[in-house]
Amino acid sequence: MDDKITRPSAADDGPDRPLRRTGDEPPESLLDADAAAATGTVSGFAGPDQHVGSPSYAFAGFWIRALATLLDGLLLTGLTLLVFNPLRRALGVEAALFSLVDGLEMLVDFLYMILLTWWSGQTLGKVITGIRVISARQPRGNLTIGQVLLREIVGKLLSGLPLGLGYMWAGWHPKKQAWHDLIAKTYVVRERR
């Protein structure tokens, strides 16, 4: 059975061509980054207790990621309109610069992004658009909580600071990584359907 990633030959060049496996040796690494960048795909390996296959993921570009972010924003705005604004009115804190309701709303938004990304690699916006965050270190493994916190807090803060340049970077990067992906060593990929 084929178990080793090899680089595509010149005849195999093309953006839709997945990496292929040959030989009987175990893989030296979970990801051949040079070949992944050349083909626009990420291939991972099954662990000893997983089904052996040849998963291949296409990197998710800027616009599909922007749509997922927009959908998450609409969902959280709906939650604000339906839950938090009526709660502010009921407690009489509508005009307050900052209230406990605002803190609760920020906590819910924070937990939504952190916990869903950690649990499944997907927020609801990502589920709808068919994309997922995976670890660049271990494409078939789960994200660590450290990766998620680094990506969602530190990385996204830095991505947004210079006029959103870090977010737009995904449109130019060969592996479609924004700054927060590079910092946390993650990829955003399209789900196989």
C-alpha positions as a Python dict, from the first residue, in 0.01 Angstrom:
ca = {
    (1, 'M'): (0, 0, 0),
    (2, 'D'): (123, 351, -73),
    (3, 'D'): (235, 531, 243),
    (4, 'K'): (495, 791, 151),
    (5, 'I'): (426, 1135, 10),
    (6, 'T'): (624, 1216, -300),
    (7, 'R'): (645, 1537, -493),
    (8, 'P'): (435, 1552, -808),
    (9, 'S'): (634, 1517, -1128),
    (10, 'A'): (631, 1789, -1393),
    (11, 'A'): (365, 1591, -1582),
    (12, 'D'): (141, 1603, -1273),
    (13, 'D'): (154, 1981, -1232),
    (14, 'G'): (-178, 2149, -1174),
    (15, 'P'): (-373, 2313, -891),
    (16, 'D'): (-625, 2029, -858),
    (17, 'R'): (-370, 1751, -844),
    (18, 'P'): (-349, 1599, -491),
    (19, 'L'): (-27, 1461, -349),
    (20, 'R'): (21, 1091, -409),
    (21, 'R'): (171, 817, -192),
    (22, 'T'): (428, 557, -293),
    (23, 'G'): (650, 301, -120),
    (24, 'D'): (613, 106, 202),
    (25, 'E'): (806, 333, 440),
    (26, 'P'): (620, 536, 703),
    (27, 'P'): (592, 906, 630),
    (28, 'E'): (873, 1128, 753),
    (29, 'S'): (631, 1408, 831),
    (30, 'L'): (260, 1469, 829),
    (31, 'L'): (284, 1736, 566),
    (32, 'D'): (508, 1808, 272),
    (33, 'A'): (478, 2186, 277),
    (34, 'D'): (661, 2247, -52),
    (35, 'A'): (437, 2009, -243),
    (36, 'A'): (130, 2143, -63),
    (37, 'A'): (217, 2497, -166),
    (38, 'A'): (277, 2386, -525),
    (39, 'T'): (-53, 2200, -552),
    (40, 'G'): (-274, 2408, -323),
    (41, 'T'): (-361, 2105, -113),
    (42, 'V'): (-279, 1959, 227),
    (43, 'S'): (-247, 1583, 271),
    (44, 'G'): (-244, 1410, 606),
    (45, 'F'): (-190, 1058, 731),
    (46, 'A'): (-406, 836, 944),
    (47, 'G'): (-271, 736, 1282),
    (48, 'P'): (-224, 371, 1378),
    (49, 'D'): (-585, 339, 1496),
    (50, 'Q'): (-746, 533, 1211),
    (51, 'H'): (-858, 430, 866),
    (52, 'V'): (-576, 476, 617),
    (53, 'G'): (-680, 694, 330),
    (54, 'S'): (-543, 980, 131),
    (55, 'P'): (-728, 1287, 251),
    (56, 'S'): (-659, 1594, 49),
    (57, 'Y'): (-785, 1942, 131),
    (58, 'A'): (-798, 2251, -86),
    (59, 'F'): (-697, 2571, 91),
    (60, 'A'): (-986, 2815, 150),
    (61, 'G'): (-924, 3157, -3),
    (62, 'F'): (-998, 3508, 118),
    (63, 'W'): (-1356, 3548, -10),
    (64, 'I'): (-1500, 3224, 129),
    (65, 'R'): (-1336, 3303, 462),
    (66, 'A'): (-1479, 3657, 451),
    (67, 'L'): (-1826, 3511, 386),
    (68, 'A'): (-1792, 3277, 687),
    (69, 'T'): (-1688, 3574, 904),
    (70, 'L'): (-1984, 3778, 776),
    (71, 'L'): (-2224, 3493, 859),
    (72, 'D'): (-2078, 3462, 1210),
    (73, 'G'): (-2116, 3838, 1251),
    (74, 'L'): (-2481, 3824, 1142),
    (75, 'L'): (-2549, 3541, 1385),
    (76, 'L'): (-2389, 3727, 1676),
    (77, 'T'): (-2569, 4049, 1578),
    (78, 'G'): (-2898, 3859, 1581),
    (79, 'L'): (-2815, 3732, 1928),
    (80, 'T'): (-2748, 4091, 2038),
    (81, 'L'): (-3079, 4213, 1895),
    (82, 'L'): (-3286, 3927, 2036),
    (83, 'V'): (-3119, 3875, 2376),
    (84, 'F'): (-2875, 4142, 2486),
    (85, 'N'): (-3058, 4460, 2378),
    (86, 'P'): (-3384, 4354, 2551),
    (87, 'L'): (-3177, 4261, 2857),
    (88, 'R'): (-3018, 4609, 2856),
    (89, 'R'): (-3365, 4770, 2839),
    (90, 'A'): (-3500, 4547, 3115),
    (91, 'L'): (-3207, 4633, 3343),
    (92, 'G'): (-3211, 5003, 3249),
    (93, 'V'): (-2850, 5008, 3130),
    (94, 'E'): (-2909, 5111, 2767),
    (95, 'A'): (-2725, 5443, 2802),
    (96, 'A'): (-2437, 5310, 3011),
    (97, 'L'): (-2095, 5333, 2850),
    (98, 'F'): (-2019, 4977, 2964),
    (99, 'S'): (-2234, 4745, 3171),
    (100, 'L'): (-2234, 4388, 3292),
    (101, 'V'): (-2459, 4307, 2997),
    (102, 'D'): (-2188, 4433, 2761),
    (103, 'G'): (-1934, 4217, 2943),
    (104, 'L'): (-2165, 3916, 2915),
    (105, 'E'): (-2213, 3982, 2543),
    (106, 'M'): (-1836, 4001, 2488),
    (107, 'L'): (-1790, 3677, 2684),
    (108, 'V'): (-2051, 3498, 2471),
    (109, 'D'): (-1887, 3621, 2148),
    (110, 'F'): (-1545, 3516, 2277),
    (111, 'L'): (-1664, 3170, 2385),
    (112, 'Y'): (-1847, 3121, 2055),
    (113, 'M'): (-1529, 3173, 1854),
    (114, 'I'): (-1289, 2993, 2090),
    (115, 'L'): (-1493, 2689, 2189),
    (116, 'L'): (-1641, 2608, 1849),
    (117, 'T'): (-1305, 2646, 1676),
    (118, 'W'): (-1136, 2429, 1941),
    (119, 'W'): (-1412, 2166, 1943),
    (120, 'S'): (-1457, 2116, 1569),
    (121, 'G'): (-1242, 2367, 1380),
    (122, 'Q'): (-1563, 2535, 1264),
    (123, 'T'): (-1790, 2816, 1373),
    (124, 'L'): (-2143, 2811, 1232),
    (125, 'G'): (-2031, 3046, 952),
    (126, 'K'): (-1757, 2801, 859),
    (127, 'V'): (-2002, 2508, 869),
    (128, 'I'): (-2237, 2689, 629),
    (129, 'T'): (-1955, 2779, 388),
    (130, 'G'): (-1792, 2435, 414),
    (131, 'I'): (-1455, 2541, 551),
    (132, 'R'): (-1258, 2428, 857),
    (133, 'V'): (-949, 2531, 1054),
    (134, 'I'): (-690, 2253, 1081),
    (135, 'S'): (-348, 2231, 1239),
    (136, 'A'): (-54, 2270, 1001),
    (137, 'R'): (146, 2048, 1236),
    (138, 'Q'): (-103, 1762, 1234),
    (139, 'P'): (-367, 1802, 958),
    (140, 'R'): (-577, 1507, 1079),
    (141, 'G'): (-552, 1597, 1447),
    (142, 'N'): (-746, 1844, 1654),
    (143, 'L'): (-634, 2198, 1718),
    (144, 'T'): (-484, 2250, 2061),
    (145, 'I'): (-641, 2507, 2292),
    (146, 'G'): (-312, 2696, 2274),
    (147, 'Q'): (-334, 2716, 1894),
    (148, 'V'): (-693, 2836, 1912),
    (149, 'L'): (-619, 3103, 2174),
    (150, 'L'): (-311, 3219, 1985),
    (151, 'R'): (-507, 3231, 1656),
    (152, 'E'): (-829, 3390, 1783),
    (153, 'I'): (-686, 3642, 2031),
    (154, 'V'): (-327, 3736, 1952),
    (155, 'G'): (-326, 3651, 1581),
    (156, 'K'): (-655, 3818, 1492),
    (157, 'L'): (-564, 4129, 1690),
    (158, 'L'): (-240, 4158, 1492),
    (159, 'S'): (-419, 4073, 1165),
    (160, 'G'): (-665, 4357, 1216),
    (161, 'L'): (-426, 4629, 1334),
    (162, 'P'): (-270, 4749, 1007),
    (163, 'L'): (-604, 4820, 832),
    (164, 'G'): (-690, 4449, 813),
    (165, 'L'): (-382, 4367, 606),
    (166, 'G'): (-328, 4046, 804),
    (167, 'Y'): (-673, 3919, 701),
    (168, 'M'): (-622, 4015, 337),
    (169, 'W'): (-292, 3827, 340),
    (170, 'A'): (-491, 3506, 284),
    (171, 'G'): (-567, 3631, -67),
    (172, 'W'): (-198, 3650, -159),
    (173, 'H'): (-35, 3374, 42),
    (174, 'P'): (33, 3052, -156),
    (175, 'K'): (-128, 2842, 120),
    (176, 'K'): (-407, 3099, 172),
    (177, 'Q'): (-289, 3170, 527),
    (178, 'A'): (-372, 3496, 701),
    (179, 'W'): (-135, 3629, 966),
    (180, 'H'): (-331, 3462, 1246),
    (181, 'D'): (-294, 3127, 1064),
    (182, 'L'): (80, 3178, 1026),
    (183, 'I'): (117, 3271, 1394),
    (184, 'A'): (-84, 2971, 1520),
    (185, 'K'): (39, 2728, 1251),
    (186, 'T'): (-307, 2656, 1110),
    (187, 'Y'): (-468, 2626, 768),
    (188, 'V'): (-825, 2699, 666),
    (189, 'V'): (-938, 2434, 420),
    (190, 'R'): (-1249, 2345, 225),
    (191, 'E'): (-1437, 2046, 361),
    (192, 'R'): (-1458, 1741, 139),
    (193, 'R'): (-1824, 1682, 58),
}
